[in-house]
Short mmCIF file of N, CA and C in Angstrom, two decimals:
data_model
loop_
_atom_site.label_atom_id
_atom_site.label_comp_id
_atom_site.label_asym_id
_atom_site.label_seq_id
_atom_site.Cartn_x
_atom_site.Cartn_y
_atom_site.Cartn_z
N MET A 1 97.90 80.33 86.65
CA MET A 1 97.30 81.56 87.07
C MET A 1 95.85 81.61 86.74
N PHE A 2 94.99 82.11 87.48
CA PHE A 2 93.62 82.18 87.28
C PHE A 2 93.13 83.49 86.87
N PHE A 3 92.41 83.71 85.81
CA PHE A 3 92.03 85.04 85.32
C PHE A 3 90.59 85.36 85.60
N GLY A 4 89.84 84.64 86.48
CA GLY A 4 88.50 84.84 86.71
C GLY A 4 88.23 85.99 87.66
N MET A 5 86.97 86.32 87.84
CA MET A 5 86.52 87.39 88.66
C MET A 5 86.17 86.92 90.08
N PHE A 6 86.52 87.65 91.06
CA PHE A 6 86.19 87.42 92.49
C PHE A 6 85.23 88.49 93.01
N SER A 7 84.81 88.27 94.27
CA SER A 7 83.78 89.10 94.78
C SER A 7 84.47 90.50 95.25
N GLY A 8 85.73 90.53 95.40
CA GLY A 8 86.51 91.67 95.88
C GLY A 8 87.95 91.42 96.11
N ILE A 9 88.62 92.45 96.62
CA ILE A 9 90.06 92.36 96.79
C ILE A 9 90.43 91.24 97.83
N ASP A 10 89.57 91.04 98.88
CA ASP A 10 89.93 90.11 99.89
C ASP A 10 89.89 88.74 99.37
N GLU A 11 88.85 88.35 98.67
CA GLU A 11 88.79 87.08 97.97
C GLU A 11 89.81 86.93 96.86
N LEU A 12 90.08 87.96 96.07
CA LEU A 12 91.05 87.94 95.06
C LEU A 12 92.56 87.44 95.68
N LEU A 13 92.85 88.15 96.76
CA LEU A 13 94.19 87.91 97.36
C LEU A 13 94.18 86.57 98.07
N ALA A 14 93.05 86.11 98.56
CA ALA A 14 93.06 84.83 99.24
C ALA A 14 93.14 83.69 98.22
N GLN A 15 92.52 83.86 97.10
CA GLN A 15 92.35 82.71 96.15
C GLN A 15 93.34 82.77 94.99
N ASP A 16 93.94 83.92 94.69
CA ASP A 16 94.78 83.99 93.54
C ASP A 16 96.20 84.40 93.89
N THR A 17 97.12 83.32 93.76
CA THR A 17 98.45 83.49 94.24
C THR A 17 99.14 84.62 93.59
N SER A 18 99.05 84.75 92.23
CA SER A 18 99.70 85.78 91.55
C SER A 18 99.33 87.19 92.01
N SER A 19 97.99 87.36 92.24
CA SER A 19 97.58 88.62 92.85
C SER A 19 98.15 88.91 94.33
N TYR A 20 98.16 87.87 95.06
CA TYR A 20 98.73 87.96 96.42
C TYR A 20 100.18 88.37 96.44
N GLN A 21 100.99 87.69 95.60
CA GLN A 21 102.30 88.04 95.43
C GLN A 21 102.59 89.49 95.00
N LEU A 22 101.86 89.82 93.93
CA LEU A 22 101.91 91.22 93.40
C LEU A 22 101.65 92.29 94.50
N PHE A 23 100.55 92.03 95.02
CA PHE A 23 100.04 92.95 96.08
C PHE A 23 101.11 93.14 97.27
N HIS A 24 101.54 92.07 97.78
CA HIS A 24 102.48 92.17 98.91
C HIS A 24 103.87 92.54 98.51
N SER A 25 104.18 92.68 97.15
CA SER A 25 105.51 93.28 96.70
C SER A 25 105.37 94.85 96.65
N LEU A 26 104.26 95.43 96.80
CA LEU A 26 104.12 96.83 96.64
C LEU A 26 104.21 97.63 97.86
N PRO A 27 104.51 98.96 97.69
CA PRO A 27 104.59 99.79 98.85
C PRO A 27 103.18 99.91 99.58
N LYS A 28 103.21 100.17 100.86
CA LYS A 28 102.02 100.23 101.67
C LYS A 28 101.03 101.25 101.03
N GLU A 29 101.46 102.39 100.64
CA GLU A 29 100.59 103.42 100.06
C GLU A 29 99.83 102.88 98.81
N MET A 30 100.56 102.14 98.09
CA MET A 30 99.86 101.54 96.79
C MET A 30 98.92 100.43 97.19
N GLN A 31 99.26 99.73 98.19
CA GLN A 31 98.33 98.66 98.75
C GLN A 31 97.11 99.32 99.14
N GLU A 32 97.08 100.43 99.87
CA GLU A 32 95.96 101.15 100.35
C GLU A 32 95.07 101.50 99.34
N LYS A 33 95.54 102.18 98.17
CA LYS A 33 94.82 102.49 97.03
C LYS A 33 94.21 101.35 96.39
N ILE A 34 94.78 100.25 96.33
CA ILE A 34 94.33 98.97 95.66
C ILE A 34 93.11 98.58 96.50
N VAL A 35 93.25 98.53 97.87
CA VAL A 35 92.13 98.14 98.72
C VAL A 35 90.93 99.06 98.45
N GLU A 36 91.14 100.45 98.25
CA GLU A 36 90.08 101.26 98.08
C GLU A 36 89.33 101.02 96.79
N HIS A 37 90.05 100.53 95.77
CA HIS A 37 89.50 100.20 94.50
C HIS A 37 88.72 98.90 94.54
N ASP A 38 89.09 98.06 95.42
CA ASP A 38 88.43 96.76 95.63
C ASP A 38 88.40 95.91 94.27
N PHE A 39 89.54 95.77 93.57
CA PHE A 39 89.59 94.99 92.37
C PHE A 39 89.18 93.57 92.60
N THR A 40 88.58 93.01 91.41
CA THR A 40 88.01 91.68 91.48
C THR A 40 88.83 90.72 90.49
N SER A 41 89.90 91.17 89.81
CA SER A 41 90.57 90.25 88.99
C SER A 41 92.01 90.64 88.93
N PHE A 42 92.88 89.65 88.65
CA PHE A 42 94.36 89.97 88.49
C PHE A 42 94.53 90.86 87.36
N TYR A 43 93.85 90.92 86.33
CA TYR A 43 93.95 91.70 85.23
C TYR A 43 93.82 93.20 85.62
N GLU A 44 92.67 93.53 86.40
CA GLU A 44 92.41 94.85 86.87
C GLU A 44 93.62 95.34 87.87
N LEU A 45 93.91 94.40 88.79
CA LEU A 45 94.94 94.77 89.66
C LEU A 45 96.29 95.02 88.98
N ASN A 46 96.70 94.26 88.05
CA ASN A 46 97.95 94.38 87.40
C ASN A 46 97.93 95.64 86.48
N ARG A 47 96.88 95.94 85.85
CA ARG A 47 96.73 97.00 85.03
C ARG A 47 96.90 98.39 85.82
N PHE A 48 96.24 98.40 87.03
CA PHE A 48 96.37 99.55 87.87
C PHE A 48 97.79 99.68 88.37
N VAL A 49 98.51 98.63 88.79
CA VAL A 49 99.86 98.62 89.21
C VAL A 49 100.80 99.25 88.07
N GLN A 50 100.61 98.62 86.88
CA GLN A 50 101.51 99.16 85.70
C GLN A 50 101.23 100.62 85.43
N LYS A 51 100.02 101.02 85.56
CA LYS A 51 99.77 102.46 85.24
C LYS A 51 100.17 103.52 86.33
N ASN A 52 100.28 102.96 87.60
CA ASN A 52 100.57 103.89 88.72
C ASN A 52 101.73 103.55 89.57
N ARG A 53 102.55 102.61 89.15
CA ARG A 53 103.77 102.25 90.01
C ARG A 53 104.65 103.40 90.19
N HIS A 54 104.76 104.24 89.11
CA HIS A 54 105.72 105.34 89.23
C HIS A 54 105.37 106.38 90.19
N LYS A 55 104.13 106.35 90.77
CA LYS A 55 103.59 107.41 91.58
C LYS A 55 103.96 107.10 92.99
N PHE A 56 104.38 105.82 93.28
CA PHE A 56 104.60 105.36 94.67
C PHE A 56 106.08 104.92 94.85
N LYS A 57 106.65 105.33 95.87
CA LYS A 57 108.00 104.99 96.17
C LYS A 57 108.04 103.56 96.74
N GLY A 58 108.96 102.82 96.43
CA GLY A 58 109.06 101.36 96.82
C GLY A 58 110.18 100.96 97.56
#
């Protein structure tokens, strides 16, 4: 797993397998919020998911 920074969510999902798998396991509504935030690392993405998963139905 790579913990580096990427230029944005598109690059993060294209280059980091863990981020891609996590993103695509989430409900569409949560994916939309993640795209709005434009995260640049798996750490940021995962932190957001852990804090907000309960708000979205899966």
